[in-house]
GROMACS .gro file of C-alpha atoms in nm:
model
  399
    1UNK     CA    1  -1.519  -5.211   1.839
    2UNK     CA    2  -1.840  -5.306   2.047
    3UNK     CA    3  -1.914  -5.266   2.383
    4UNK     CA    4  -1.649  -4.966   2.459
    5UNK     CA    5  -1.881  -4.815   2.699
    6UNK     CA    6  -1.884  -5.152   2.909
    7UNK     CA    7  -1.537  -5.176   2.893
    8UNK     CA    8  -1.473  -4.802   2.985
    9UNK     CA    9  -1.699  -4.884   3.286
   10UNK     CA   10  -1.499  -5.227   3.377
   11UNK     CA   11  -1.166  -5.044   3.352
   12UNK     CA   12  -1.294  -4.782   3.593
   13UNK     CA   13  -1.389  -4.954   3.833
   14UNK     CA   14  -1.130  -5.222   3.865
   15UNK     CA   15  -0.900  -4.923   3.887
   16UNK     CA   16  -1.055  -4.778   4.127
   17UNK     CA   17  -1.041  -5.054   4.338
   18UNK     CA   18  -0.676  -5.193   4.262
   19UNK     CA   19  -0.460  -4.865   4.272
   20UNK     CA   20  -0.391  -4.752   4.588
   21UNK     CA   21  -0.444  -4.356   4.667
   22UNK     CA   22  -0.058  -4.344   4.730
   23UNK     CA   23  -0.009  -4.443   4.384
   24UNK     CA   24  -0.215  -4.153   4.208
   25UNK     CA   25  -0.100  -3.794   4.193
   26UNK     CA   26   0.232  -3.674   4.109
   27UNK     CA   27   0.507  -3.560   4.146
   28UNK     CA   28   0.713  -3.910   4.144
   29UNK     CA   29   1.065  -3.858   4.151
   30UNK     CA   30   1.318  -4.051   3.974
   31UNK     CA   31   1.394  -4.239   4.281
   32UNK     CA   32   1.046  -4.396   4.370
   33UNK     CA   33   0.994  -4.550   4.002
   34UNK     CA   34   0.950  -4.928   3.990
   35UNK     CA   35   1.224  -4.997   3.737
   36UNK     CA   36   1.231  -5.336   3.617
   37UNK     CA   37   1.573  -5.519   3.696
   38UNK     CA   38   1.742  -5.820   3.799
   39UNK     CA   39   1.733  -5.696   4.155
   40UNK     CA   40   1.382  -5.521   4.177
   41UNK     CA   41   1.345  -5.179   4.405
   42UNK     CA   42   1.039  -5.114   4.535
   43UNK     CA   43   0.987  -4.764   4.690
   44UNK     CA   44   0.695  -4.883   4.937
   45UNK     CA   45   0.418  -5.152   4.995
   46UNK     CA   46   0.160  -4.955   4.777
   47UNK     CA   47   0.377  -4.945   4.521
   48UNK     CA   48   0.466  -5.367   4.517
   49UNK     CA   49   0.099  -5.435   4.549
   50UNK     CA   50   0.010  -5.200   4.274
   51UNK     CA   51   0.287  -5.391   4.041
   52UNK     CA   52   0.188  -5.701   4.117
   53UNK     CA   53  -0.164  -5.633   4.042
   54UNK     CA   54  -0.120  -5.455   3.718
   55UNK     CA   55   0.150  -5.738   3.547
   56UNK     CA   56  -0.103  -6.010   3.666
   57UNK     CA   57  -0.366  -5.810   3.471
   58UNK     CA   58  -0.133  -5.809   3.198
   59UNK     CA   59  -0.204  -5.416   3.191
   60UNK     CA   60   0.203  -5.348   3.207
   61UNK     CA   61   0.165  -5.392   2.833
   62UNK     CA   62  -0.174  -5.403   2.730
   63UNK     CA   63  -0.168  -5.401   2.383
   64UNK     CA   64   0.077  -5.712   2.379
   65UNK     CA   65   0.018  -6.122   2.312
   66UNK     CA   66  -0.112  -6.262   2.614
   67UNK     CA   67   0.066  -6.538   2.561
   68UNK     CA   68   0.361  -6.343   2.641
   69UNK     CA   69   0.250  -6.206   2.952
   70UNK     CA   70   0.047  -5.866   2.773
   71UNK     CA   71  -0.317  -5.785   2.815
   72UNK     CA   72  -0.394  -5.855   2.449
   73UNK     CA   73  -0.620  -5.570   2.430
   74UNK     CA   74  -0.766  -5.416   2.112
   75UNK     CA   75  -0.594  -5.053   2.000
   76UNK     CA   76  -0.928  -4.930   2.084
   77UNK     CA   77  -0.948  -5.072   2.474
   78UNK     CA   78  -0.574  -4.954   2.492
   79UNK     CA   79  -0.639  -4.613   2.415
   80UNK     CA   80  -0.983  -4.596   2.671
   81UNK     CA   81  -0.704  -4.704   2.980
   82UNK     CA   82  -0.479  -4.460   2.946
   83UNK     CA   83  -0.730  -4.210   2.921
   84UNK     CA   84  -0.858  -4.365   3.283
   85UNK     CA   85  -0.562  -4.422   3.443
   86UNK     CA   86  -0.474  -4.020   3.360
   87UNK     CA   87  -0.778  -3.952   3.517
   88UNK     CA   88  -0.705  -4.128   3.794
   89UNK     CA   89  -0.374  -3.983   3.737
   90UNK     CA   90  -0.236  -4.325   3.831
   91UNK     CA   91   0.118  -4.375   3.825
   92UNK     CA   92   0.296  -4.646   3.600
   93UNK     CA   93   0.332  -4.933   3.777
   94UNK     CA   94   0.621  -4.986   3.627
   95UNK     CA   95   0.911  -4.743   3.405
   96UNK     CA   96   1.092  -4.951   3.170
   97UNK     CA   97   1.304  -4.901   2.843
   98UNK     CA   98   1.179  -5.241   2.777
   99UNK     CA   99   0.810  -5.177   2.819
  100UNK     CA  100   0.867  -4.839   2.586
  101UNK     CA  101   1.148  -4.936   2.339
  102UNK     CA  102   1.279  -5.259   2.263
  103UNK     CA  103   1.001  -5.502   2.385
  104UNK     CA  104   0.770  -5.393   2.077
  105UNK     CA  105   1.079  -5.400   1.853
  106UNK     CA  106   1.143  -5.756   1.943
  107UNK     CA  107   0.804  -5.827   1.871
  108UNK     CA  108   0.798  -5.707   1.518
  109UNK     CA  109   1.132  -5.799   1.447
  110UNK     CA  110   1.292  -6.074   1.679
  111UNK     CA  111   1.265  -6.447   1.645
  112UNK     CA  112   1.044  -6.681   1.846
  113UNK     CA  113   1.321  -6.789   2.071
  114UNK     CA  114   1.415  -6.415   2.100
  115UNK     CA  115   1.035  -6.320   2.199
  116UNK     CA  116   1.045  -6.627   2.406
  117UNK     CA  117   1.361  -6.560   2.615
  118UNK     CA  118   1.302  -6.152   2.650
  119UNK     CA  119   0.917  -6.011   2.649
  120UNK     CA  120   0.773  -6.199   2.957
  121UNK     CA  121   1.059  -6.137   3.139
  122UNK     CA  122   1.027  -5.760   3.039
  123UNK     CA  123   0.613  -5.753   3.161
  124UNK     CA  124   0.757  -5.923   3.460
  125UNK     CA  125   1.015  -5.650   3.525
  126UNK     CA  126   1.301  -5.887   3.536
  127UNK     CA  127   1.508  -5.683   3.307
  128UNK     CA  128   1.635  -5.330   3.291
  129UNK     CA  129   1.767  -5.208   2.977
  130UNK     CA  130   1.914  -4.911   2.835
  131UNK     CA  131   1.985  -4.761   2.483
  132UNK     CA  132   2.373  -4.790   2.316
  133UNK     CA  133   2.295  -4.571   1.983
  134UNK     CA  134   2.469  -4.227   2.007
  135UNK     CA  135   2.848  -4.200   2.019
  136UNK     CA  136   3.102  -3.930   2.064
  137UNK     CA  137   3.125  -3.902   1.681
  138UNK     CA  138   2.787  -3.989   1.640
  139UNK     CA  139   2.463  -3.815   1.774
  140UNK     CA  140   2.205  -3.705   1.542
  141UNK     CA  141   2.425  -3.785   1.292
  142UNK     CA  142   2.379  -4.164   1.423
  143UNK     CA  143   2.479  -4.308   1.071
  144UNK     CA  144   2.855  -4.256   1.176
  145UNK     CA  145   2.873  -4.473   1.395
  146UNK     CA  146   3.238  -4.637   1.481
  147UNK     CA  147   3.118  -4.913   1.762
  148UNK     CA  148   3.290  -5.235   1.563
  149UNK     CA  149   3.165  -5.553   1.619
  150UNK     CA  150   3.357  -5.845   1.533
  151UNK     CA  151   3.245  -6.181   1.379
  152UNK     CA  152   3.406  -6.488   1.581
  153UNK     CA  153   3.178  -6.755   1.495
  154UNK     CA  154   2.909  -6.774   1.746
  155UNK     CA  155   2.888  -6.433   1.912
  156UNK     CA  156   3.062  -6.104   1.817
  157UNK     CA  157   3.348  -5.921   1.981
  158UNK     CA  158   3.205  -5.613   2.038
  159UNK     CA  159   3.503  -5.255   2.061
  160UNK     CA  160   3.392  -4.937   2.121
  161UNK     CA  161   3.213  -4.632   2.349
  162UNK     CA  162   2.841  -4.551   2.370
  163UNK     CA  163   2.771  -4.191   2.502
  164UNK     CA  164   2.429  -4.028   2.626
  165UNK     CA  165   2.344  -4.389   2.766
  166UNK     CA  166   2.038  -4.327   3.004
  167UNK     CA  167   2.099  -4.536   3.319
  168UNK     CA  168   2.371  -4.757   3.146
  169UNK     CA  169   2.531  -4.785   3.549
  170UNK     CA  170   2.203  -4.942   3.639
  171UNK     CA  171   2.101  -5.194   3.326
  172UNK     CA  172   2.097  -5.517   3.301
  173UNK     CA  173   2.101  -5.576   2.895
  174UNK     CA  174   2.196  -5.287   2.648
  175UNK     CA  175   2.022  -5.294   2.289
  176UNK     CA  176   2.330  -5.155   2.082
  177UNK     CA  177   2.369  -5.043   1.720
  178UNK     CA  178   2.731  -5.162   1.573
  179UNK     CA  179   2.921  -5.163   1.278
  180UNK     CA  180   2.954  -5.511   1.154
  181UNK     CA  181   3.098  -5.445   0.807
  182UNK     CA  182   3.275  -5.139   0.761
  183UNK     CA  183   3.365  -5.137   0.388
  184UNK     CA  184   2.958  -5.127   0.255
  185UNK     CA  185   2.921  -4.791   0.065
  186UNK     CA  186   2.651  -4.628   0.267
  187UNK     CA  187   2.696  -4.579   0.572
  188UNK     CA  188   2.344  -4.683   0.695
  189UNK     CA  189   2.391  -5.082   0.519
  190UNK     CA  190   2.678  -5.257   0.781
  191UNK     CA  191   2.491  -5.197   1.046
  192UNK     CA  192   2.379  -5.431   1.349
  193UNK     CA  193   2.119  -5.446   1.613
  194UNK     CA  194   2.228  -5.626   1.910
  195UNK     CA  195   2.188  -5.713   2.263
  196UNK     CA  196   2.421  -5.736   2.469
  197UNK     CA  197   2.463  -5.833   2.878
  198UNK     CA  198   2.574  -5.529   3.051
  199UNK     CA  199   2.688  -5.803   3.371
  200UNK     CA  200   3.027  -5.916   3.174
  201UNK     CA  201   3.363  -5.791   3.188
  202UNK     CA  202   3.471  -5.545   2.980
  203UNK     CA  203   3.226  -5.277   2.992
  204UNK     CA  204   3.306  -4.980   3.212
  205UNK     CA  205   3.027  -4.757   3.288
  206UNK     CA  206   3.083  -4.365   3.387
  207UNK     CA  207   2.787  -4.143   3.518
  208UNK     CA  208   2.736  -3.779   3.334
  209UNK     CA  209   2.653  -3.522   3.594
  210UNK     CA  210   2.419  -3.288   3.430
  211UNK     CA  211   2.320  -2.933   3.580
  212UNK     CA  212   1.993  -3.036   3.723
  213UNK     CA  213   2.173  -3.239   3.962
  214UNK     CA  214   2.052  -3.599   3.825
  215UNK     CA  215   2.296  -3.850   3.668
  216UNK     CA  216   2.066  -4.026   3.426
  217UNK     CA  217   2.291  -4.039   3.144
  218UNK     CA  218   2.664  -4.259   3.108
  219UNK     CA  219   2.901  -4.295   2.882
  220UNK     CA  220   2.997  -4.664   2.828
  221UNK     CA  221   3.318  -4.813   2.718
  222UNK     CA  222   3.327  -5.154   2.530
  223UNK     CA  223   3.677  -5.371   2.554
  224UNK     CA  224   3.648  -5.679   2.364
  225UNK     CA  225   3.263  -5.757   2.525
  226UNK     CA  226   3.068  -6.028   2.385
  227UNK     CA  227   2.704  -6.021   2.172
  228UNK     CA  228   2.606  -6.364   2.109
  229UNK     CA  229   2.500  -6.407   1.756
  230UNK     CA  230   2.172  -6.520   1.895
  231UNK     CA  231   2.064  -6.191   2.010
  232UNK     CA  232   2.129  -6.028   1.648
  233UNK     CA  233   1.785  -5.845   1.614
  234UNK     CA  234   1.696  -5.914   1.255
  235UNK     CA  235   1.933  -5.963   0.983
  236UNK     CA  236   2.323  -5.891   0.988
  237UNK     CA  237   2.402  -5.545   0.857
  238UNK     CA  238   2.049  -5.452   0.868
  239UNK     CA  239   2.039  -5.282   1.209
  240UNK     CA  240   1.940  -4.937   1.073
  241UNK     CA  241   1.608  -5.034   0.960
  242UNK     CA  242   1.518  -5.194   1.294
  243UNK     CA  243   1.682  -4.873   1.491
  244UNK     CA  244   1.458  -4.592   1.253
  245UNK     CA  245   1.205  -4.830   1.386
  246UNK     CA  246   1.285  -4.815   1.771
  247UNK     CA  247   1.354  -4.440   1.716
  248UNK     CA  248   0.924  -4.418   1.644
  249UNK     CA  249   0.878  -4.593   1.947
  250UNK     CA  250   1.117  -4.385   2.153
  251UNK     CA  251   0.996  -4.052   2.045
  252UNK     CA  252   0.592  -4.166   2.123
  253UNK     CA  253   0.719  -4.199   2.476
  254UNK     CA  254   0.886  -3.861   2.500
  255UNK     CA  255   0.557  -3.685   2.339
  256UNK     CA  256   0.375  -3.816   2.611
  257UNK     CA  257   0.548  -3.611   2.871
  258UNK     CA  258   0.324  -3.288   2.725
  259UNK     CA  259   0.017  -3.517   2.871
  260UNK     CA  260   0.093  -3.471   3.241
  261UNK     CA  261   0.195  -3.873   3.401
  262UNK     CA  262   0.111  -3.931   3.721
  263UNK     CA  263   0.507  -3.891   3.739
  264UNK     CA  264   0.537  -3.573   3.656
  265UNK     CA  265   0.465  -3.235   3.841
  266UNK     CA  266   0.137  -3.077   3.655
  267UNK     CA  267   0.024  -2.694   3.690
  268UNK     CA  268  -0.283  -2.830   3.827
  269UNK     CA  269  -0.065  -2.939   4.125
  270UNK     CA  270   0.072  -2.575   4.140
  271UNK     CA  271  -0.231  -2.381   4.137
  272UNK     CA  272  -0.372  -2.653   4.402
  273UNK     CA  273  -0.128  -2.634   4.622
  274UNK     CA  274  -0.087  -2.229   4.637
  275UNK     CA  275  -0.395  -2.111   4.542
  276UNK     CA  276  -0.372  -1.841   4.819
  277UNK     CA  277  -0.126  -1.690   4.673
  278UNK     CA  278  -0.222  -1.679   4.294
  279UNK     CA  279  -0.621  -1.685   4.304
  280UNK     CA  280  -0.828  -1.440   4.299
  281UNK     CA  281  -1.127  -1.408   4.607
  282UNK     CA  282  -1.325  -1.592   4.284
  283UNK     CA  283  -1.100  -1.856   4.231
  284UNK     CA  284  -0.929  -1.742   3.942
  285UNK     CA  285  -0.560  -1.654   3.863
  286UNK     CA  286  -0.528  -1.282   3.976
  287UNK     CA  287  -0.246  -1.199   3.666
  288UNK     CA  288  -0.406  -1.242   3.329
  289UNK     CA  289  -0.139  -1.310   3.123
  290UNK     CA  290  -0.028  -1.569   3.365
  291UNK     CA  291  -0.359  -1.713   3.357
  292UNK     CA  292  -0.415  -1.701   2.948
  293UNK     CA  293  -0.093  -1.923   2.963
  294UNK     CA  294  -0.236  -2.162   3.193
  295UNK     CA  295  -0.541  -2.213   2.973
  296UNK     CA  296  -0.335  -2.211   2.654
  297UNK     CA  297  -0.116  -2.504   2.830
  298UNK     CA  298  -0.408  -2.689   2.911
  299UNK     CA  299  -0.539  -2.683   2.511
  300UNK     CA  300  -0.188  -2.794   2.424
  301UNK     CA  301  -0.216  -3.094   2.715
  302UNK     CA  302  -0.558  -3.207   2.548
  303UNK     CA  303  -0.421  -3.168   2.185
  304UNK     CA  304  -0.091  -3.381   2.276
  305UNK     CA  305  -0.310  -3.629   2.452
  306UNK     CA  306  -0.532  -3.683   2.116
  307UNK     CA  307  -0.275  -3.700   1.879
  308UNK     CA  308  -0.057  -3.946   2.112
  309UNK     CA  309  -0.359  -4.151   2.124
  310UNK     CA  310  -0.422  -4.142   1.750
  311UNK     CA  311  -0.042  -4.221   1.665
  312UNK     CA  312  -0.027  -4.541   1.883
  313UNK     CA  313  -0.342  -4.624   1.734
  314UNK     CA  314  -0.171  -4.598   1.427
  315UNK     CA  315   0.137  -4.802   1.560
  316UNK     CA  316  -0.092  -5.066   1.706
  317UNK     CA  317  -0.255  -5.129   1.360
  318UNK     CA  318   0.084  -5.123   1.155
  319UNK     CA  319  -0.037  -4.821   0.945
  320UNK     CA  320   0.200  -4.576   0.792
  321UNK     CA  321   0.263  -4.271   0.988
  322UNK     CA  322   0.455  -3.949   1.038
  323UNK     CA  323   0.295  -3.872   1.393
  324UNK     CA  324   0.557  -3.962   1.611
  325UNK     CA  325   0.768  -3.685   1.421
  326UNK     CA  326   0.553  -3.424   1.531
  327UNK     CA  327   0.476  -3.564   1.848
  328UNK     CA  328   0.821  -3.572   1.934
  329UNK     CA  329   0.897  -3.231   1.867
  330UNK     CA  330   0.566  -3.075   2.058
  331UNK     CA  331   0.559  -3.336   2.333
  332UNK     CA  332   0.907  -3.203   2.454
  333UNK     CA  333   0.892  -2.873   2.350
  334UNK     CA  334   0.517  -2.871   2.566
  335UNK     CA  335   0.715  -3.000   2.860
  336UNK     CA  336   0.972  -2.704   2.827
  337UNK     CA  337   0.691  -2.452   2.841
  338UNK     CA  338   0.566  -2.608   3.095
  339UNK     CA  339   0.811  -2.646   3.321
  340UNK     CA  340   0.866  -2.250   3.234
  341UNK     CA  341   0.499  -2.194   3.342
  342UNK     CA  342   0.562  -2.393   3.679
  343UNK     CA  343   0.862  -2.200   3.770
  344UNK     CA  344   0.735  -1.874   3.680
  345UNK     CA  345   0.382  -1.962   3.873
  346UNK     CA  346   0.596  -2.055   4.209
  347UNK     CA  347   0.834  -1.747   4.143
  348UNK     CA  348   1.051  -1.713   4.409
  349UNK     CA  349   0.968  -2.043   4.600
  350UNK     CA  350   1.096  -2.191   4.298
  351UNK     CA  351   1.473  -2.104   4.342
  352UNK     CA  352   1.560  -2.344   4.579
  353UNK     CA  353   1.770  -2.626   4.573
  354UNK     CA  354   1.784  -2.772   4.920
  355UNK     CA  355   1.705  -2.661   5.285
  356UNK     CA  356   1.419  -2.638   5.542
  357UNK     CA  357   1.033  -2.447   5.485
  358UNK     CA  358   1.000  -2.575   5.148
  359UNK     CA  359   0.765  -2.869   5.016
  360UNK     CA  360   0.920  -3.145   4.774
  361UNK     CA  361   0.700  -2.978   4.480
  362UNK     CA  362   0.929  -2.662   4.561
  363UNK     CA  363   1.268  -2.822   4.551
  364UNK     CA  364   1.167  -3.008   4.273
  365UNK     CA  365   1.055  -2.788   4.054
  366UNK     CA  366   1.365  -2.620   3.953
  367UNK     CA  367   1.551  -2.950   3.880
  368UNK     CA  368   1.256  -3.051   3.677
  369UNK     CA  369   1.258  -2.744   3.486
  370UNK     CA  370   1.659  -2.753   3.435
  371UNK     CA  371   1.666  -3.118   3.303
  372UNK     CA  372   1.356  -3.003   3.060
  373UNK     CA  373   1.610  -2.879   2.841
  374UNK     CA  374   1.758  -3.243   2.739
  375UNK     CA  375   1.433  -3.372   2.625
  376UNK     CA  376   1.457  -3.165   2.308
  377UNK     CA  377   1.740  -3.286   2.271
  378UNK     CA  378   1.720  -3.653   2.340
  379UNK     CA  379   1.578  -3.903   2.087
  380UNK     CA  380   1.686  -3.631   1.807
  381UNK     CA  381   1.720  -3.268   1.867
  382UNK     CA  382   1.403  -3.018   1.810
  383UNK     CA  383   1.641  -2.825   1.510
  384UNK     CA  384   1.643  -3.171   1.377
  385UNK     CA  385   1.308  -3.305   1.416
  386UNK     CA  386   1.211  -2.964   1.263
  387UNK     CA  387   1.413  -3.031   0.913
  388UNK     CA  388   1.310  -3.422   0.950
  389UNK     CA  389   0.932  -3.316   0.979
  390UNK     CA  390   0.970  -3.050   0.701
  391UNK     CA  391   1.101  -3.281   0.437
  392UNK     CA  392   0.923  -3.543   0.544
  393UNK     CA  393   0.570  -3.454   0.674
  394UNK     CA  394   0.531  -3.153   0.507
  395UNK     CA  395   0.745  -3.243   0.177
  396UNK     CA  396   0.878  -2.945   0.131
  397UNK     CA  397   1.192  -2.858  -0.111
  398UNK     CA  398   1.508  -2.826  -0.012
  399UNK     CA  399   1.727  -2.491  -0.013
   0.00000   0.00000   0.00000
């Protein structure tokens, strides 16, 4: 495309001047994300103003329609701002399962109406959704699921319990997989893709403490809820075709987290932040081994950063492609090792949880490096990306 260099410069500046200093740098914790919802939370001025700004620019989703509310940028201009707003380490204006997940699903798959009625609301962060796919019998083996859904006409009565379900107790709308004929022969045909209004009775919702202290996950129960018919996401009993689908999308965001968001703690924050105690008199990190893994994480970082950009590229332009495999599997096994590294390089200031002389990066740390672990889980766990990727990247036979 012409005229990158122009637009590279453009992009630059007008981020320069629209995101406030506040808003760049990390660590963001979970708490002072803009998540779109019905009732919006805003964790300061800068934060509002640097919303607004970005969903009037249409920059929330750049590479969408503009007549839906996206930027309508070219894959090319999408990849140059996110390589400017992570140098400006800007943070996302807004974090959204809808921005990530299901808005470009609806896009390739839903209906006019369906576009009509759910994507500007989503680059408006109106709507906050989460995920109803794995199941207590059903987790990477997602084909089994049991979540019935029955026809009555106009909408379905939907029966059954969702597990895993990241921030189910604070969604508005749930995009669910159910079973809406359970006699086809393979299990992946009888399928549905649905949404579904998590505001209606019947649903209960139950929090999952996990070890790092955070509740992001739920388990939700289902008791005769309704999914009107039209919010069916493609054709009936062909919901597995449009979740594979959502599945690419879903793993592309959790390979980014190897690429260092302005929400995330980096190592460069580490090493800025106690330099006097891990530098050298010339500026270097005293222990070499410690520092030949900094400079081996920072290679990874680059090489996660090129291949995310390639694979979006790739997703952008509707070509066929195995990347988001891979990416899953290094982009969350990169933010384990990291999260290693960043323990390791605070050492002892590192095992806190709570109390006074510590700094937020401190207390954080641990709990970042503790809820690490699900990521390679998540989304499909590494053991299984590994077999996915070897049959199916790599085509190699099997035993």
């Amino acid at each position: 495309m012409a005229n990158l260099d122009a637009f590279r410069s453009e992009v630059r500046a007008w981020l320069e001047a629209n995101c406030p200093e506040s808003m760049r740098g990390g660590p963001m914790r979970p708490e002072d994300r803009v998540w779109g919802a019905r009732k919006m939370h805003f964790p300061s001025e800068d934060a509002k103003l640097w919303f607004d700004r970005m969903v009037e620019k249409g920059w929330c989703a750049p590479d969408w329609p503009s007549e839906y509310g996206g930027g309508g940028l070219h894959p090319d201009q999408c990849r140059i701002l996110r390589q400017e707003l992570r140098r400006l380490r800007c943070r996302e204006s807004q974090y959204s399962y809808g921005l990530t997940m299901i808005g470009p699903v609806l896009l390739e798959y839903g209906s006019e109406e369906q576009k009509q009625e759910f994507i500007p609301p989503i680059v408006r962060g109106e709507i906050r959704w989460c995920q109803g796919y794995s199941e207590p019998g059903a987790g990477s083996d997602l084909a089994s699921i049991s979540t019935s859904a029955r026809d009555l006409g106009e909408h379905y009565l939907v029966n059954g319990q969702k597990l895993w379900t990241s921030d189910a107790d604070k969604a508005d709308w749930m995009y669910c997989l159910v079973r809406t004929n359970p006699d086809m022969a393979s299990r992946q045909r009888g399928i549905s893709f649905v949404l579904i209004d998590m505001h209606q009775p019947g649903i209960t919702v139950k929090p999952i403490r996990l070890i790092s202290g955070e509740s992001p996950f739920c388990e939700v129960f289902m008791d005769n809820v309704v999914a009107q018919k039209r919010h069916l996401i493609g054709e009936e009993n062909t919901g597995w075709t449009v979740a594979k689908r959502l599945l690419q999308h879903e793993r592309n965001m959790m390979g980014d987290l190897a690429t260092e968001s302005g929400t995330e703690i980096s190592v460069q924050d580490v090493i800025n932040s106690h330099a006097e105690h891990l530098c050298s008199s010339d500026g270097r990190i005293a222990d070499p081994a410690l520092r030949q893994r900094v400079v081996q994480h920072f290679i990874n970082r680059s090489c996660a950063s090129e291949l995310n950009d390639r694979a979006l590229a790739e997703l952008a332009a509707g070509e066929p492609s195995q990347s988001h495999l891979v990416i899953k599997y290094t982009g969350t096994e990169e933010e384990k090792r990291r999260n290693q590294l960043i323990v390791d390089m605070l050492g002892n200031r590192a095992l806190v949880w709570e109390g006074e002389g510590f700094t937020d990066l401190e207390r954080d740390s641990v709990r970042k490096w503790l809820n690490s672990r699900a990521y390679t889980i998540a989304g499909g766990s590494s053991e299984v990306q590994l077999n996915i990727i070897a049959k199916r990247v790599l085509e190699l036979p099997g035993l």
